[in-house]
Amino acid sequence: MSKPARLSGFPEWLPAERLVENHVIDILRRTFELHGYAPLHTRAVEPLSRLAKNGEIDKEIFTVGRLSAGEAESKNPLGLHFDLTVPLARFVTENAGRLDFPFKRYQIQPVWRGERPQDGRFREFIQADIDVIGDGALPEHYETEVALVIAKAFEALRPLGLPPATILVNNRRLIEGFARGAGLEDVPAVLRSLDKLDKIGPDRVHELLLAEAGADDRQARLCLALAAIESEDDGFVEQVRALGVSHPMLDEGLEQLARLVRAAAERAPGTVRAQLKIARGLDYYTGTVYETVLHGHEDLGSVASGGRYDSLASLGSRTFPGVGFSLGLSRLLSRLIGPEGLRASRKVPAAVLVAVTDEESRPAADRAADALRARGIPAEVSPDAAKFGKQIKYADRRGIPFVWFPGTGLAGEVKDIRSGEQSGADAGSWEPPAEDLWPRVVGGAPSHPVGRQ
Amino acid sequence: MSKPARLSGFPEWLPAERLVENHVIDILRRTFELHGYAPLHTRAVEPLSRLAKNGEIDKEIFTVGRLSAGEAESKNPLGLHFDLTVPLARFVTENAGRLDFPFKRYQIQPVWRGERPQDGRFREFIQADIDVIGDGALPEHYETEVALVIAKAFEALRPLGLPPATILVNNRRLIEGFARGAGLEDVPAVLRSLDKLDKIGPDRVHELLLAEAGADDRQARLCLALAAIESEDDGFVEQVRALGVSHPMLDEGLEQLARLVRAAAERAPGTVRAQLKIARGLDYYTGTVYETVLHGHEDLGSVASGGRYDSLASLGSRTFPGVGFSLGLSRLLSRLIGPEGLRASRKVPAAVLVAVTDEESRPAADRAADALRARGIPAEVSPDAAKFGKQIKYADRRGIPFVWFPGTGLAGEVKDIRSGEQSGADAGSWEPPAEDLWPRVVGGAPSHPVGRQ
């Protein structure tokens, strides 16, 4: 086989890093399931027509075909999903008769985008999504719920050494009402301009508003003044009112956002913050929008984003409004996993390496290993009957803490290769210390076991 | 959105079915990790050149492109992997300097094949693989190990109601040596013909051997006599010898297979069976080959297959021989999940629905739910303050066993909606019975909790 060339934008973890990723996925699953979200896994491909936005196929979409495509396939070309929201909308309309609404699901899968790869941006990456979908209507309190579930997920990751996260909220109707109240009609252009604030700064956004949103100087100043407002409580309402813009849709957006911020502050003070510059690029959002920043990693951008969408899915006149979050797992872990960050306490699951004296006695080593595994202790057997020193080195290189030397039956000797301590033990009853049973995630704060219990 | 059309060959589970699939995946993960296999997750795409077999791109391969592909991409076209073995070989050569050998890994991911969809055959399906890769050499005992780990995995699934599984083994060198000893030189054609035995029967395989492998009547009879041999112990050796064919490679294959069958019988009697008709289509196998049949589901074909491959991966003169298994998770579950088979005891993770008296008191309901979740009890809060009868119906439809009626603080009443029994309880201390905590897999034999512990 020829020399391998890495594919840019398609990162892969070494097994010791994948141990950490699996552990993080397990924590997310548990958090989502504790809140009643059911698991979903959708196919990787969708008809290209479904992946199109406003009838146009985005250049970032990966198409899927076959060298010898049949007629049916040529008529219905496929692409890889670029998020988990579009597949969800399709799944809901396809299975509406078999689902119970409101439908709460989580989904942790790879998605694909043909973007230019850069720090934290990949072409294949794992997203962890939660959404609540209603049939016809969806109560507003779910907008608080999804934000707090995501906050709980980040909280559950804190013991691994994750910094605190803040969920930033805004409301599309608030921005749209404000823009209209200020006399601006091209709302998408206003949103697009404000969305660039963090990247290009207020002066250049001011220019953009003039050039692309048809704003005059006063209107651009007003938009930038709005975008500068933020508060942990509903204090933002007064600040917006002070700008002197009024519109019924603005009132509606202010009230919605105030209710969300108050409800969140009551249940989880300090978690959610109104920040009126949050715009979100995706045009299917119709109300509340969310972003999430990790303290000290603000440059990474949002690690969990989402919003309310009222018209993503429908069957004839029947609509399925929804609200949800996408947590960028790969982006998060690209920053956190590494020699200076999170890593597994060992490279393999095994807590014990069973040594082999000679190949004739391998069955005895296998029996000892099986006895340990039967009691939930991960074990592997030495690849060969090399000198014990070499077998200990095999364990040491992988971080396996214990080496077992089989004796008669299940009796043997067990050596903690870190301390060098060795003592007699029985494979039918010996237990490693609980903290050594499974690899742990280390490198951040207190370490946590990686394996399942 | 237009009316959805299902894509043939891309099955998706409803959440209650995905709960079962997740539970099965957890059992496989635990089994593999208990045996020291480390997790790996590779990207979905590979360069087409790597997916080619003998320089030819199979028609079944899905290609991946972009509408606006850059020059670099056009020069290096991509495809979706059709198995997890080719990506493993590529990963090993790419990361040889960072891995410890023998390298033991498991991998549970979707793969894609543009086959004609039929019962148990899909275009996107999940495989669960284990492999051991050596650097230069790989001891033969790993051929026994991987078979017994897969046997353990099926054994671990038995309590869910899975029938027993038998692992069928053969050896490529045995067949090749036998064919050569019988005077047949086109060994691939012999393998291809024998591989069709179960599908078309001995008479038509006889014809095939004549027409395509250049066999005369005596040679074809010999091959069919070989293919009819099977035994649970090393008795097959005598039966092959009795056919009067001899060749050094046949001796070698017979000895290898006999050692494997004996070692497996010693550790796990009745699990592994020599069956000399097993050929395996994939041409990278060089020694032992495996298939697995589920008792009573023989028509489904092999649910876990694999073998030894000595030359799949190499870096210059450095080779990485391996041995492994692919368990066809989707194929297995397509047969087992369903109204008559395995299903989750409820459709959602929540054990408790917290009722809402009126929207003003929703915060009290949220507090009760949070108190339950903090102690690991999955709970959701009622979507609205409908009449309690309607809220109980909400729980009933999803199979949620308990409804919580909040009182003052964390005090409340909890109702088991199956028995109708209701009593006072505190959300800070009440526990559901252990068997109700998480959804269980039911429908087969004794039921098992689906959630993580």
Short mmCIF file of C-alpha atoms in Angstrom, two decimals, chain B residues 9-380:
data_model
loop_
_atom_site.label_atom_id
_atom_site.label_comp_id
_atom_site.label_asym_id
_atom_site.label_seq_id
_atom_site.Cartn_x
_atom_site.Cartn_y
_atom_site.Cartn_z
CA GLY B 9 -31.78 0.47 1.99
CA PHE B 10 -31.37 3.25 4.57
CA PRO B 11 -33.43 2.00 7.52
CA GLU B 12 -33.96 4.17 10.58
CA TRP B 13 -35.21 3.09 13.97
CA LEU B 14 -37.88 4.83 15.97
CA PRO B 15 -36.48 6.09 19.31
CA ALA B 16 -37.88 3.11 21.25
CA GLU B 17 -36.00 0.82 18.86
CA ARG B 18 -32.87 2.94 19.00
CA LEU B 19 -32.96 2.47 22.80
CA VAL B 20 -32.55 -1.26 22.13
CA GLU B 21 -29.77 -0.68 19.59
CA ASN B 22 -27.91 1.58 22.03
CA HIS B 23 -28.22 -1.06 24.74
CA VAL B 24 -26.79 -3.71 22.42
CA ILE B 25 -23.92 -1.36 21.46
CA ASP B 26 -23.20 -0.78 25.17
CA ILE B 27 -23.00 -4.53 25.78
CA LEU B 28 -20.62 -4.96 22.84
CA ARG B 29 -18.44 -2.05 24.00
CA ARG B 30 -18.24 -3.47 27.49
CA THR B 31 -17.35 -6.94 26.22
CA PHE B 32 -14.64 -5.60 23.91
CA GLU B 33 -13.18 -3.31 26.59
CA LEU B 34 -13.18 -6.09 29.19
CA HIS B 35 -10.90 -7.96 26.78
CA GLY B 36 -8.56 -4.98 26.46
CA TYR B 37 -9.66 -3.69 23.03
CA ALA B 38 -9.33 0.11 22.75
CA PRO B 39 -11.96 2.23 20.99
CA LEU B 40 -11.34 3.71 17.55
CA HIS B 41 -13.50 5.91 15.35
CA THR B 42 -12.29 6.65 11.83
CA ARG B 43 -13.59 9.22 9.35
CA ALA B 44 -16.36 8.07 6.99
CA VAL B 45 -14.46 8.88 3.81
CA GLU B 46 -11.35 7.36 2.23
CA PRO B 47 -9.56 8.24 -1.00
CA LEU B 48 -11.20 6.16 -3.75
CA SER B 49 -7.78 4.71 -4.58
CA ARG B 50 -7.71 3.10 -1.16
CA LEU B 51 -11.19 1.62 -1.53
CA ALA B 52 -10.26 0.03 -4.87
CA LYS B 53 -9.77 -3.73 -4.97
CA ASN B 54 -7.04 -4.91 -7.33
CA GLY B 55 -7.00 -1.43 -8.81
CA GLU B 56 -10.72 -1.52 -9.61
CA ILE B 57 -13.38 0.64 -8.01
CA ASP B 58 -16.27 -1.59 -7.05
CA LYS B 59 -19.67 -0.56 -8.36
CA GLU B 60 -21.01 -0.79 -4.83
CA ILE B 61 -18.87 2.07 -3.58
CA PHE B 62 -20.53 5.40 -2.89
CA THR B 63 -18.40 8.27 -4.16
CA VAL B 64 -18.27 11.62 -2.35
CA GLY B 65 -17.74 14.94 -4.09
CA ARG B 66 -18.62 18.60 -4.02
CA LEU B 67 -20.52 20.60 -6.57
CA SER B 68 -17.62 23.04 -6.59
CA ALA B 69 -14.70 20.73 -6.03
CA GLY B 70 -11.25 22.32 -5.98
CA GLU B 71 -8.35 20.95 -7.96
CA ALA B 72 -6.86 19.03 -5.03
CA GLU B 73 -10.17 17.26 -4.46
CA SER B 74 -10.64 16.33 -8.09
CA LYS B 75 -7.19 14.77 -8.10
CA ASN B 76 -7.92 12.78 -4.95
CA PRO B 77 -11.58 11.71 -5.17
CA LEU B 78 -13.22 10.31 -2.06
CA GLY B 79 -15.66 7.53 -1.28
CA LEU B 80 -17.57 6.28 1.78
CA HIS B 81 -15.92 3.29 3.45
CA PHE B 82 -17.66 -0.05 2.77
CA ASP B 83 -16.17 -1.77 5.81
CA LEU B 84 -14.07 -0.88 8.87
CA THR B 85 -11.07 -3.03 7.92
CA VAL B 86 -9.74 -0.90 5.06
CA PRO B 87 -9.92 2.29 7.23
CA LEU B 88 -8.13 0.40 10.02
CA ALA B 89 -5.32 -0.63 7.70
CA ARG B 90 -4.96 2.97 6.53
CA PHE B 91 -5.09 4.30 10.13
CA VAL B 92 -2.41 1.85 11.25
CA THR B 93 0.03 2.78 8.47
CA GLU B 94 -0.68 6.49 9.04
CA ASN B 95 -0.09 6.27 12.81
CA ALA B 96 2.35 3.35 13.04
CA GLY B 97 4.82 5.49 14.99
CA ARG B 98 2.25 6.41 17.62
CA LEU B 99 0.65 3.01 18.24
CA ASP B 100 1.76 0.13 20.44
CA PHE B 101 1.76 -3.31 18.79
CA PRO B 102 0.05 -5.72 18.93
CA PHE B 103 -2.65 -3.10 18.53
CA LYS B 104 -6.09 -4.24 19.68
CA ARG B 105 -9.02 -2.05 18.77
CA TYR B 106 -12.78 -2.16 18.43
CA GLN B 107 -14.85 0.12 16.21
CA ILE B 108 -18.64 0.49 16.00
CA GLN B 109 -19.71 2.68 13.06
CA PRO B 110 -21.90 2.83 9.98
CA VAL B 111 -20.55 1.59 6.65
CA TRP B 112 -22.03 2.10 3.18
CA ARG B 113 -22.54 -0.28 0.25
CA GLY B 114 -24.56 0.44 -2.85
CA GLU B 115 -26.00 -3.08 -2.91
CA ARG B 116 -29.51 -3.91 -3.96
CA PRO B 117 -31.43 -3.65 -0.66
CA GLN B 118 -33.03 -6.88 0.60
CA ASP B 119 -33.86 -8.67 3.85
CA GLY B 120 -30.95 -8.03 6.21
CA ARG B 121 -28.90 -6.20 3.54
CA PHE B 122 -28.78 -2.42 3.68
CA ARG B 123 -26.97 0.44 1.95
CA GLU B 124 -26.07 2.06 5.28
CA PHE B 125 -25.60 -0.20 8.27
CA ILE B 126 -23.69 -0.38 11.54
CA GLN B 127 -20.81 -2.79 11.97
CA ALA B 128 -19.02 -3.67 15.20
CA ASP B 129 -15.44 -4.74 14.53
CA ILE B 130 -12.56 -6.05 16.60
CA ASP B 131 -9.08 -6.57 15.23
CA VAL B 132 -5.58 -7.28 16.48
CA ILE B 133 -2.76 -5.91 14.36
CA GLY B 134 0.85 -6.95 14.74
CA ASP B 135 4.06 -5.24 13.62
CA GLY B 136 5.85 -7.69 11.33
CA ALA B 137 4.40 -10.77 13.04
CA LEU B 138 1.19 -11.67 14.84
CA PRO B 139 1.05 -14.71 17.13
CA GLU B 140 -1.49 -17.35 16.12
CA HIS B 141 -3.21 -17.35 19.53
CA TYR B 142 -4.96 -14.10 18.60
CA GLU B 143 -6.94 -16.11 16.05
CA THR B 144 -8.47 -18.00 18.95
CA GLU B 145 -8.87 -14.84 21.02
CA VAL B 146 -10.93 -12.82 18.52
CA ALA B 147 -13.28 -15.78 17.97
CA LEU B 148 -13.80 -16.20 21.69
CA VAL B 149 -14.34 -12.45 22.26
CA ILE B 150 -17.06 -12.50 19.60
CA ALA B 151 -18.53 -15.62 21.22
CA LYS B 152 -18.52 -13.77 24.55
CA ALA B 153 -20.30 -10.83 22.92
CA PHE B 154 -23.09 -13.08 21.64
CA GLU B 155 -23.21 -14.75 25.04
CA ALA B 156 -23.58 -11.33 26.70
CA LEU B 157 -26.58 -10.68 24.41
CA ARG B 158 -28.30 -13.99 25.31
CA PRO B 159 -30.15 -12.53 28.33
CA LEU B 160 -31.92 -10.15 25.90
CA GLY B 161 -33.44 -13.16 24.21
CA LEU B 162 -30.84 -13.82 21.52
CA PRO B 163 -30.56 -17.44 20.43
CA PRO B 164 -27.18 -19.19 20.79
CA ALA B 165 -24.53 -18.49 18.17
CA THR B 166 -21.94 -20.84 16.69
CA ILE B 167 -18.70 -19.60 15.19
CA LEU B 168 -17.75 -21.54 12.09
CA VAL B 169 -14.07 -21.65 11.19
CA ASN B 170 -12.01 -22.71 8.23
CA ASN B 171 -8.59 -21.93 6.83
CA ARG B 172 -7.74 -20.50 3.43
CA ARG B 173 -4.46 -22.41 3.28
CA LEU B 174 -6.34 -25.62 3.94
CA ILE B 175 -8.64 -25.02 0.95
CA GLU B 176 -5.87 -23.71 -1.25
CA GLY B 177 -3.55 -26.60 -0.34
CA PHE B 178 -6.35 -29.07 -0.96
CA ALA B 179 -7.19 -27.54 -4.34
CA ARG B 180 -3.54 -27.53 -5.39
CA GLY B 181 -3.06 -31.06 -4.06
CA ALA B 182 -6.03 -32.11 -6.18
CA GLY B 183 -4.37 -30.50 -9.20
CA LEU B 184 -6.47 -27.31 -9.37
CA GLU B 185 -4.48 -24.13 -9.91
CA ASP B 186 -7.18 -21.44 -10.17
CA VAL B 187 -7.71 -21.21 -6.41
CA PRO B 188 -9.74 -17.94 -6.46
CA ALA B 189 -12.24 -19.62 -8.82
CA VAL B 190 -12.48 -22.63 -6.47
CA LEU B 191 -13.13 -20.28 -3.52
CA ARG B 192 -15.74 -18.32 -5.47
CA SER B 193 -17.53 -21.52 -6.46
CA LEU B 194 -17.55 -23.03 -2.96
CA ASP B 195 -18.72 -19.70 -1.51
CA LYS B 196 -22.00 -20.23 -3.42
CA LEU B 197 -22.72 -23.65 -1.89
CA ASP B 198 -25.44 -22.50 0.51
CA LYS B 199 -27.12 -20.40 -2.16
CA ILE B 200 -27.17 -22.74 -5.16
CA GLY B 201 -26.50 -26.23 -3.77
CA PRO B 202 -23.83 -28.88 -4.52
CA ASP B 203 -25.03 -29.81 -8.03
CA ARG B 204 -24.68 -26.31 -9.41
CA VAL B 205 -21.39 -25.76 -7.55
CA HIS B 206 -20.17 -28.94 -9.23
CA GLU B 207 -21.07 -27.40 -12.58
CA LEU B 208 -19.36 -24.13 -11.62
CA LEU B 209 -16.18 -25.93 -10.63
CA LEU B 210 -16.13 -27.58 -14.02
CA ALA B 211 -16.99 -24.44 -15.97
CA GLU B 212 -14.99 -21.82 -14.07
CA ALA B 213 -12.28 -23.49 -11.99
CA GLY B 214 -11.12 -25.85 -14.73
CA ALA B 215 -11.97 -28.93 -12.63
CA ASP B 216 -12.72 -32.39 -13.99
CA ASP B 217 -15.44 -34.50 -12.44
CA ARG B 218 -13.11 -36.16 -9.90
CA GLN B 219 -11.64 -32.82 -8.77
CA ALA B 220 -15.08 -31.27 -8.39
CA ARG B 221 -16.26 -34.25 -6.32
CA LEU B 222 -13.19 -33.94 -4.12
CA CYS B 223 -13.85 -30.22 -3.50
CA LEU B 224 -17.48 -30.92 -2.64
CA ALA B 225 -16.43 -33.76 -0.33
CA LEU B 226 -14.07 -31.37 1.42
CA ALA B 227 -16.80 -28.75 1.73
CA ALA B 228 -19.14 -31.28 3.36
CA ILE B 229 -16.76 -31.90 6.26
CA GLU B 230 -17.39 -30.35 9.64
CA SER B 231 -16.63 -31.16 13.27
CA GLU B 232 -16.67 -29.62 16.70
CA ASP B 233 -13.28 -31.11 17.53
CA ASP B 234 -10.21 -31.80 15.38
CA GLY B 235 -11.94 -34.86 13.87
CA PHE B 236 -12.08 -33.01 10.55
CA VAL B 237 -8.35 -33.72 10.07
CA GLU B 238 -8.91 -37.46 9.72
CA GLN B 239 -11.86 -36.91 7.37
CA VAL B 240 -9.77 -34.70 5.09
CA ARG B 241 -6.86 -37.15 5.16
CA ALA B 242 -9.29 -39.89 4.11
CA LEU B 243 -9.91 -38.04 0.84
CA GLY B 244 -6.36 -38.91 -0.18
CA VAL B 245 -5.23 -35.44 -1.26
CA SER B 246 -1.87 -34.17 -0.08
CA HIS B 247 0.05 -30.92 -0.32
CA PRO B 248 2.41 -29.11 2.11
CA MET B 249 0.02 -26.14 2.29
CA LEU B 250 -2.86 -28.46 3.12
CA ASP B 251 -0.86 -29.90 6.03
CA GLU B 252 -0.14 -26.41 7.27
CA GLY B 253 -3.82 -25.36 7.04
CA LEU B 254 -5.02 -28.52 8.74
CA GLU B 255 -2.58 -28.06 11.61
CA GLN B 256 -3.47 -24.37 12.06
CA LEU B 257 -7.19 -25.09 12.06
CA ALA B 258 -6.80 -28.04 14.42
CA ARG B 259 -4.85 -25.88 16.89
CA LEU B 260 -7.56 -23.19 16.74
CA VAL B 261 -10.42 -25.65 17.25
CA ARG B 262 -8.64 -27.38 20.14
CA ALA B 263 -7.73 -24.11 21.89
CA ALA B 264 -11.28 -22.79 21.52
CA ALA B 265 -12.82 -26.07 22.74
CA GLU B 266 -10.63 -25.96 25.83
CA ARG B 267 -11.70 -22.42 26.81
CA ALA B 268 -15.29 -22.41 25.54
CA PRO B 269 -16.59 -25.87 24.62
CA GLY B 270 -19.27 -25.96 21.93
CA THR B 271 -18.69 -22.39 20.69
CA VAL B 272 -16.49 -22.94 17.67
CA ARG B 273 -16.99 -25.51 14.90
CA ALA B 274 -14.77 -26.34 11.94
CA GLN B 275 -16.85 -26.17 8.76
CA LEU B 276 -14.75 -26.62 5.65
CA LYS B 277 -17.21 -25.06 3.22
CA ILE B 278 -16.62 -21.58 4.71
CA ALA B 279 -14.73 -19.65 2.03
CA ARG B 280 -15.46 -15.87 2.56
CA GLY B 281 -15.63 -13.67 -0.51
CA LEU B 282 -13.11 -11.03 0.53
CA ASP B 283 -9.79 -11.73 -1.03
CA TYR B 284 -7.57 -10.20 1.62
CA TYR B 285 -7.85 -13.19 3.95
CA THR B 286 -4.74 -15.35 4.03
CA GLY B 287 -5.39 -17.97 6.75
CA THR B 288 -8.18 -18.56 9.23
CA VAL B 289 -11.67 -17.40 8.17
CA TYR B 290 -14.77 -17.10 10.35
CA GLU B 291 -18.52 -16.94 9.97
CA THR B 292 -21.18 -16.93 12.68
CA VAL B 293 -24.67 -18.36 12.56
CA LEU B 294 -27.48 -17.63 14.96
CA HIS B 295 -29.44 -20.78 15.78
CA GLY B 296 -32.85 -20.62 14.14
CA HIS B 297 -31.74 -17.72 11.91
CA GLU B 298 -29.43 -19.61 9.56
CA ASP B 299 -31.25 -18.03 6.59
CA LEU B 300 -29.96 -14.61 7.70
CA GLY B 301 -26.46 -15.73 6.74
CA SER B 302 -23.40 -14.91 8.80
CA VAL B 303 -23.94 -12.27 11.50
CA ALA B 304 -20.22 -11.95 12.31
CA SER B 305 -17.43 -12.77 9.89
CA GLY B 306 -13.75 -12.23 9.59
CA GLY B 307 -10.38 -13.76 9.23
CA ARG B 308 -6.64 -13.47 9.22
CA TYR B 309 -5.03 -11.09 6.74
CA ASP B 310 -1.28 -10.91 6.41
CA SER B 311 -0.84 -8.26 3.77
CA LEU B 312 -3.64 -5.71 4.06
CA ALA B 313 -1.39 -3.04 5.54
CA SER B 314 2.26 -2.31 4.94
CA LEU B 315 4.77 0.53 4.94
CA GLY B 316 7.55 -0.29 2.53
CA SER B 317 8.92 -3.64 3.70
CA ARG B 318 7.24 -3.31 7.11
CA THR B 319 4.00 -5.33 7.19
CA PHE B 320 1.15 -5.30 9.67
CA PRO B 321 -0.59 -8.70 9.74
CA GLY B 322 -3.96 -8.77 11.45
CA VAL B 323 -6.91 -10.86 12.44
CA GLY B 324 -10.42 -9.66 13.12
CA PHE B 325 -14.17 -9.91 13.07
CA SER B 326 -17.00 -7.73 11.78
CA LEU B 327 -20.31 -8.12 13.56
CA GLY B 328 -23.23 -6.99 11.40
CA LEU B 329 -25.17 -5.08 14.04
CA SER B 330 -27.89 -3.75 11.73
CA ARG B 331 -28.43 -7.13 10.13
CA LEU B 332 -28.68 -8.78 13.54
CA LEU B 333 -31.08 -6.18 14.90
CA SER B 334 -33.22 -6.09 11.75
CA ARG B 335 -34.15 -9.65 12.63
CA LEU B 336 -34.47 -9.22 16.38
CA ILE B 337 -36.09 -5.83 16.95
CA GLY B 338 -39.80 -5.59 16.38
CA PRO B 339 -43.24 -6.06 17.89
CA GLU B 340 -42.66 -9.84 18.12
CA GLY B 341 -39.04 -9.46 19.17
CA LEU B 342 -36.89 -7.10 21.18
CA ARG B 343 -38.29 -3.71 22.17
CA ALA B 344 -37.84 -1.15 24.93
CA SER B 345 -40.22 -1.34 27.88
CA ARG B 346 -41.10 2.31 27.19
CA LYS B 347 -40.60 4.79 24.36
CA VAL B 348 -38.75 7.47 26.33
CA PRO B 349 -36.02 7.42 28.99
CA ALA B 350 -38.13 9.18 31.66
CA ALA B 351 -39.28 7.07 34.63
CA VAL B 352 -41.34 9.95 36.00
CA LEU B 353 -43.63 12.56 34.48
CA VAL B 354 -43.95 15.55 36.80
CA ALA B 355 -47.47 16.97 36.47
CA VAL B 356 -48.14 20.71 36.25
CA THR B 357 -51.13 22.10 38.15
CA ASP B 358 -51.08 25.47 36.39
CA GLU B 359 -48.45 27.38 34.42
CA GLU B 360 -47.73 29.63 37.45
CA SER B 361 -46.56 26.62 39.43
CA ARG B 362 -44.36 25.20 36.62
CA PRO B 363 -41.21 26.28 38.54
CA ALA B 364 -42.23 23.97 41.42
CA ALA B 365 -42.65 21.10 38.94
CA ASP B 366 -39.23 21.92 37.44
CA ARG B 367 -37.67 21.86 40.93
CA ALA B 368 -39.18 18.45 41.68
CA ALA B 369 -37.90 17.10 38.34
CA ASP B 370 -34.42 18.56 38.94
CA ALA B 371 -34.31 16.96 42.40
CA LEU B 372 -35.13 13.57 40.87
CA ARG B 373 -32.55 13.97 38.06
CA ALA B 374 -29.87 15.04 40.54
CA ARG B 375 -30.22 11.57 42.06
CA GLY B 376 -30.06 9.83 38.69
CA ILE B 377 -33.80 9.41 38.12
CA PRO B 378 -34.82 10.33 34.54
CA ALA B 379 -37.77 12.70 34.61
CA GLU B 380 -39.70 15.01 32.34
#
